[in-house]
Coordinates of C-alpha atoms in Angstrom, one line a residue:
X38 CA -8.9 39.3 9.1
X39 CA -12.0 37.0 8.7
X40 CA -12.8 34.5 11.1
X41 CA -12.2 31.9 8.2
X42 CA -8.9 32.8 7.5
X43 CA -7.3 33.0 11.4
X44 CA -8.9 29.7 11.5
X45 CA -7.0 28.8 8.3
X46 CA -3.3 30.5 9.8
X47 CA -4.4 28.3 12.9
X48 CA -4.0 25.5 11.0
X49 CA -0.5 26.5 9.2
X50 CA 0.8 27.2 12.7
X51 CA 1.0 23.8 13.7
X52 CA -2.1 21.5 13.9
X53 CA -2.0 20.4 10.6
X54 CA -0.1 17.1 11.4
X55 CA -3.2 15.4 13.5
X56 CA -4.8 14.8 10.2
X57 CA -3.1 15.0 6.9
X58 CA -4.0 18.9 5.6
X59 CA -1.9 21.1 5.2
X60 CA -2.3 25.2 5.4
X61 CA -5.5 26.7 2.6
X62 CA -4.8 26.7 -1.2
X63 CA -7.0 28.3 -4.2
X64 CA -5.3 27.8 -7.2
X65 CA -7.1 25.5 -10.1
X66 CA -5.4 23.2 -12.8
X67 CA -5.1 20.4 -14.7
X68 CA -2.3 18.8 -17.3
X69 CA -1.4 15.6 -19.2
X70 CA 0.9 13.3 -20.1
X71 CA 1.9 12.1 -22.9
X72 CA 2.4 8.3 -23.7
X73 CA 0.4 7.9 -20.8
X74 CA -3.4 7.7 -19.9
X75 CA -4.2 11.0 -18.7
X76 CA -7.9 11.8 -16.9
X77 CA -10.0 13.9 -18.2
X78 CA -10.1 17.4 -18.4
X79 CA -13.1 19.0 -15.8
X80 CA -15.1 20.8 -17.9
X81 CA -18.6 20.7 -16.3
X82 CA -20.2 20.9 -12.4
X83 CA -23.0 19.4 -11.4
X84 CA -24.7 18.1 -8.0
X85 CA -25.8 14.3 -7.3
X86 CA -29.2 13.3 -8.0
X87 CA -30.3 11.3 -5.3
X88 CA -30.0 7.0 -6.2
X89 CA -27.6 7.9 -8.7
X90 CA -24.5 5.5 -9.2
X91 CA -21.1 6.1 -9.2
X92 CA -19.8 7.8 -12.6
X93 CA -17.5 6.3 -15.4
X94 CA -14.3 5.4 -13.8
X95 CA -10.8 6.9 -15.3
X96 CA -9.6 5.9 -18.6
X97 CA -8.5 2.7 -19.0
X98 CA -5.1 2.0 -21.1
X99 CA -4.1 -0.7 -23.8
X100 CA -1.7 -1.9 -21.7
X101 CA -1.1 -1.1 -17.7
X102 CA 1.6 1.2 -16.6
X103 CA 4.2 -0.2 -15.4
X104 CA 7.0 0.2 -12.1
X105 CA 9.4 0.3 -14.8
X106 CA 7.7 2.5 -17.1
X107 CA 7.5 5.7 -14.6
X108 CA 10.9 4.8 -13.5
X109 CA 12.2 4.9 -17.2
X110 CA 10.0 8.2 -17.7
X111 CA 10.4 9.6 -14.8
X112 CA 13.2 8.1 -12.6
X113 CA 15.9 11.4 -14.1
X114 CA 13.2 14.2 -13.8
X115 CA 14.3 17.0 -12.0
X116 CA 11.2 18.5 -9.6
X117 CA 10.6 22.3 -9.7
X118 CA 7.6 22.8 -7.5
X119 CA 6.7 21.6 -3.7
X120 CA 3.7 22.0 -2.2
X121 CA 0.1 22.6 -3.4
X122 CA 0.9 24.3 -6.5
X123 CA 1.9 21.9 -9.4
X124 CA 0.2 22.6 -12.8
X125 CA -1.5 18.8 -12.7
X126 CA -3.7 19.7 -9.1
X127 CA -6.9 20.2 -8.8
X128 CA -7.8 23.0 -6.2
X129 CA -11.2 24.1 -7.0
X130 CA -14.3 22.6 -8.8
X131 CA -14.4 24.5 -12.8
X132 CA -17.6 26.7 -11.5
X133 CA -18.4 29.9 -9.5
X134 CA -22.0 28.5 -8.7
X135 CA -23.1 27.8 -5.5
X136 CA -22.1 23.8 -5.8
X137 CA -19.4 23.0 -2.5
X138 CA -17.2 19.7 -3.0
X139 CA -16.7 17.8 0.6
X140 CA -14.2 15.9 0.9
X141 CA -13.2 13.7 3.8
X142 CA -9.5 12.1 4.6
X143 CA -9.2 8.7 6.2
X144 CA -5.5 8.5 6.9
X145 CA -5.3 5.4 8.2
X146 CA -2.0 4.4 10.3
X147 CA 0.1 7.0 12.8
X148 CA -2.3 9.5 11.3
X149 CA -5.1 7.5 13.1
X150 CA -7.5 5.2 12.0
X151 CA -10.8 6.1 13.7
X152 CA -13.9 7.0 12.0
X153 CA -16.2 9.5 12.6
X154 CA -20.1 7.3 13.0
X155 CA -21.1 10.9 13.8
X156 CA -20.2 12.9 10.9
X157 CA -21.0 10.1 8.2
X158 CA -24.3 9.3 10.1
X159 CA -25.1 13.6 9.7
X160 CA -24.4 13.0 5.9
X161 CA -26.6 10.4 5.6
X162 CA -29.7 12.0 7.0
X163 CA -29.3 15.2 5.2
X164 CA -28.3 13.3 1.5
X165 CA -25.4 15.0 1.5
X166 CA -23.0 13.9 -1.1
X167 CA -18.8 13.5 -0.5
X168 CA -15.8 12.5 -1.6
X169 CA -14.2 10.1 0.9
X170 CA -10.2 10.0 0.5
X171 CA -9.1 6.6 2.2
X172 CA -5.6 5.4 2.9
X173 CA -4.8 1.5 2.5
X174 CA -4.4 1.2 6.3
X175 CA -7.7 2.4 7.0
X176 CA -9.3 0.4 4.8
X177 CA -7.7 -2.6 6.8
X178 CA -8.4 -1.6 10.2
X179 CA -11.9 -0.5 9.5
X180 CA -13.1 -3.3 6.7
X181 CA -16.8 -4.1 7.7
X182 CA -17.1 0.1 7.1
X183 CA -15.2 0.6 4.5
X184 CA -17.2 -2.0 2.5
X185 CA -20.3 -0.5 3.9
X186 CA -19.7 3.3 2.7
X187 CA -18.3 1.9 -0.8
X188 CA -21.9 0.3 -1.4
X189 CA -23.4 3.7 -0.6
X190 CA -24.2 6.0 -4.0
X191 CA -23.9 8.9 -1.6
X192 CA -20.7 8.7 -1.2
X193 CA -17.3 8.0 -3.6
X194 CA -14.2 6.4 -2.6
X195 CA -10.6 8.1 -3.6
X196 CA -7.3 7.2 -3.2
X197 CA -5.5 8.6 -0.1
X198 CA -2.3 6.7 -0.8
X199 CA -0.7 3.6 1.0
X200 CA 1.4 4.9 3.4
X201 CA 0.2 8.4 4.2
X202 CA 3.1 9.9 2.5
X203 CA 3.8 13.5 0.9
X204 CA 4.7 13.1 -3.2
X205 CA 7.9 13.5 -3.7
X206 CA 10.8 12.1 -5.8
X207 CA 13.2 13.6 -3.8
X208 CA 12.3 12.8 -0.1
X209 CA 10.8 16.1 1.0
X210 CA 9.2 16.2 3.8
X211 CA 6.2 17.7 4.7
X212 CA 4.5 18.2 8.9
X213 CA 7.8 16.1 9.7
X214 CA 6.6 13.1 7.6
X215 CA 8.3 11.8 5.2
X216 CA 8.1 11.9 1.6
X217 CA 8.6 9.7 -1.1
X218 CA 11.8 9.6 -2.6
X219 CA 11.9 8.2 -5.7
X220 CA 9.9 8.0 -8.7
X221 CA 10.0 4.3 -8.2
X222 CA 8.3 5.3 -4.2
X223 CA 5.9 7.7 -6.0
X224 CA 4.8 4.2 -8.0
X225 CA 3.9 2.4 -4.8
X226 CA 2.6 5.0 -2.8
X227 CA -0.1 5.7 -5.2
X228 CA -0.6 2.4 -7.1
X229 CA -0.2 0.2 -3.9
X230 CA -4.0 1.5 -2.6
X231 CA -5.2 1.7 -6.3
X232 CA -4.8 -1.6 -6.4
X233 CA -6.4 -2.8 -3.5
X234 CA -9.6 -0.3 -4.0
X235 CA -9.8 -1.7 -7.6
X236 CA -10.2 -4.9 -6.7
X237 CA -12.6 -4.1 -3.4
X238 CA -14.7 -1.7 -5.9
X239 CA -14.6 -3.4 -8.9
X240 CA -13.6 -0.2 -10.8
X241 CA -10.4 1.8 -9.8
X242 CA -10.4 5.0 -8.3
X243 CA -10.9 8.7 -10.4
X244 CA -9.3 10.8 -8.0
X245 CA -6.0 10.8 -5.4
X246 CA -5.0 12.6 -2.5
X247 CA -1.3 12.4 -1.0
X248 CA -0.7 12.2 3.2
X249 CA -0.4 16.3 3.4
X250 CA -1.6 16.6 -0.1
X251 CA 1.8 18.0 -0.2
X252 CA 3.9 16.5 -4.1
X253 CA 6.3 18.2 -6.5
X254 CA 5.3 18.6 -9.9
X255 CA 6.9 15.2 -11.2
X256 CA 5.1 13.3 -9.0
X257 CA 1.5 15.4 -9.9
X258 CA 2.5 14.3 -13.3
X259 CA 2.8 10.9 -12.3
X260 CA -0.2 10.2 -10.4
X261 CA -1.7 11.6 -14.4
X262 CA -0.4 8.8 -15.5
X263 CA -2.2 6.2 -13.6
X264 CA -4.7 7.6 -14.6
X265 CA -6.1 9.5 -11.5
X266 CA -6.0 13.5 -10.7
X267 CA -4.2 14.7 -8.0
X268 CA -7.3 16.4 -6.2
X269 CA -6.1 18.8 -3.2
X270 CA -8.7 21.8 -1.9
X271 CA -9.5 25.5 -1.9
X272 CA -10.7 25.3 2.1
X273 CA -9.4 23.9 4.8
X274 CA -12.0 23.0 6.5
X275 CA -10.9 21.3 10.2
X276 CA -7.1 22.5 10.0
X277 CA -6.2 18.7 9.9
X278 CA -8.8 17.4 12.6
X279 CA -7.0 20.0 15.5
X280 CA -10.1 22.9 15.0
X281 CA -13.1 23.3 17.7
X282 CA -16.4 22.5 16.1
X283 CA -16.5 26.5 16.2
X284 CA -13.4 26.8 14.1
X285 CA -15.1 24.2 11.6
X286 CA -18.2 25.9 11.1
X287 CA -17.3 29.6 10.7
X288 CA -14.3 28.2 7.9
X289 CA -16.8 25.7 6.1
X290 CA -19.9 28.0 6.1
X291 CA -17.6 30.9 4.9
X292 CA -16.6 28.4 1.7
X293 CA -17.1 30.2 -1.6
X294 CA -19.3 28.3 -4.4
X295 CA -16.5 25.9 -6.4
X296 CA -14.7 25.3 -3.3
X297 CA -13.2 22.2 -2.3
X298 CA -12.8 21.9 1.3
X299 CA -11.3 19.2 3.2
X300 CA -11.9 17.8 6.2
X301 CA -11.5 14.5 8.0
X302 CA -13.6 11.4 8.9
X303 CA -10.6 9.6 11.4
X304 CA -11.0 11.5 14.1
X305 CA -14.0 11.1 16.1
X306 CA -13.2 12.9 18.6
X307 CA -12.6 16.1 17.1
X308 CA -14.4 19.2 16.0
X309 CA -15.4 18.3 12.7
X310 CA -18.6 16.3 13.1
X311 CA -20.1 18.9 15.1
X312 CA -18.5 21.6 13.3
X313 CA -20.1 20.1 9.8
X314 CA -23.4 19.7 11.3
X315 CA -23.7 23.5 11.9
X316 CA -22.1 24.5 8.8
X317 CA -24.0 22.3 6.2
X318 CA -27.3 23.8 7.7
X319 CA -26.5 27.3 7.0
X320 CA -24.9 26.7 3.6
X321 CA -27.9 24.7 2.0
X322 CA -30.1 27.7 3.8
X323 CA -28.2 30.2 1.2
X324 CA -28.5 28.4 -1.8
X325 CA -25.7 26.3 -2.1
X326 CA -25.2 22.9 -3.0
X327 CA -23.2 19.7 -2.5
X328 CA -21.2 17.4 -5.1
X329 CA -19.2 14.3 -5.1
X330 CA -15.7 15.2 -7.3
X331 CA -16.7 12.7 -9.9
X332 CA -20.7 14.3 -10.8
X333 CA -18.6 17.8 -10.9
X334 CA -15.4 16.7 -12.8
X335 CA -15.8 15.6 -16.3

């Protein structure tokens, strides 16, 4: 067994919960729905040109989607999936190059809402470019930053939900948190912080994360039509902010070329800054390079 993947089962055993990941998934996909806006399919990869701005923001509709209209669509649909696996997710960037998607979780609430000065400040200085997942309740304990690291072209801001909750119109849980339980939940949950980023960014978000990035497939399809993609990851990459900065670097220097990989920027005083540090390094000495979600899907 590689180092990479007892680091991964380490996660799955039980540290999963200090952060919002759940256990390592590689599986790729994307779907639509219709009567609905639906994103984009990703059909290209690509890494950031230094100074560039944020790409074109999700497609917009004729007329908004309404509460009522995934209720009346969805509100009956029976879920057959739960987990990481529904056909709408994104897992993996469409390439097999050496390009590496980071991603970062801000969780915001219970699920803590620190921030990590030393990892962002280590992106910075090496122009490296991520994805930054923020929940609602982040955003409003940590306002001065957030507005800071949305004026930054380094870096993209997603939608990490407004509670922190798994996606579910059932109530399943997920790490002993709570899921949504209704289409109507599934609604506010992602459209509560889509909201609020729209109108702190001007534009509305591409991409969403749930709390656990645990959802069924109804729920998958639903965040489709709000026109975002359910983005999960291929790597785990600080087992939910519980790994050493050891565990970080072997699993995140290990990541194959298309990999998402996950990690966390609310817990500053876990392994991750340190662990990214090292691992970043040794990637970029092999080749590879870095991507926000939006310059790599199209």
């Amino acid at each position: 067994m590689t180092p990479s993947r007892r680091a991964v089962l380490a996660a799955m055993a039980g540290g999963a919960l200090a952060g919002c990941a759940g256990p390592q998934s590689t599986v790729n996909g994307s779907a639509s729905v219709t009567g609905f806006p639906s994103a984009p399919a990703a059909i290209a990869t690509g890494s950031r040109t230094p100074g560039s701005s944020p790409s074109a923001t999700a497609p917009s509709a004729s007329r908004a989607v309404t509460r009522a209209d995934i209720v009346a669509r969805y509100g009956h649909a029976v879920p057959h999936t739960w987990g990481f696996e529904a056909p709408a997710v994104v897992h993996a960037l469409p390439t097999t190059g050496r390009v590496i998607a980071l991603t970062f979780d801000a969780c915001g609430g219970p699920g803590g809402s620190g921030y990590d000065r030393a990892l962002i400040d280590f992106l910075r200085r090496r122009d490296i470019p991520a994805t930054l997942f923020i929940n609602s309740r982040w955003v409003d304990a940590n306002p001065a930053i957030f507005r800071r690291l949305a004026a930054e072209p380094l870096f993209e801001i997603a939608n990490h939900g407004t509670r922190h909750r798994p996606l579910s119109v059932t109530g399943r849980s997920a790490y002993g948190i709570p899921g949504t339980r209704s289409a109507a939940e599934v609604y506010d949950e992602i459209s509560g912080n889509q909201t609020k980023l729209t109108r702190l960014l001007g534009t509305p978000p591409r991409f969403f994360r749930s709390g656990t990035a645990y959802c069924d497939d109804v729920a998958a399809r639903i965040v489709t039509a709000l026109g975002e993609r359910f983005v999960s990851f291929s790597v785990n990459g600080d087992g939910g902010a519980t790994f050493t900065p050891e565990q970080v670097r072997t699993t995140v220097a290990a990541a194959p070329g298309g990999s998402i990989v996950i990690c966390h920027m609310n817990h500053p005083r876990g392994g991750t800054a340190r662990g990214i540090t090292a691992a970043v390094p040794q990637l970029l000495a092999t080749g590879h390079s870095f991507t926000r979600l939006s310059d790599a899907l199209h």
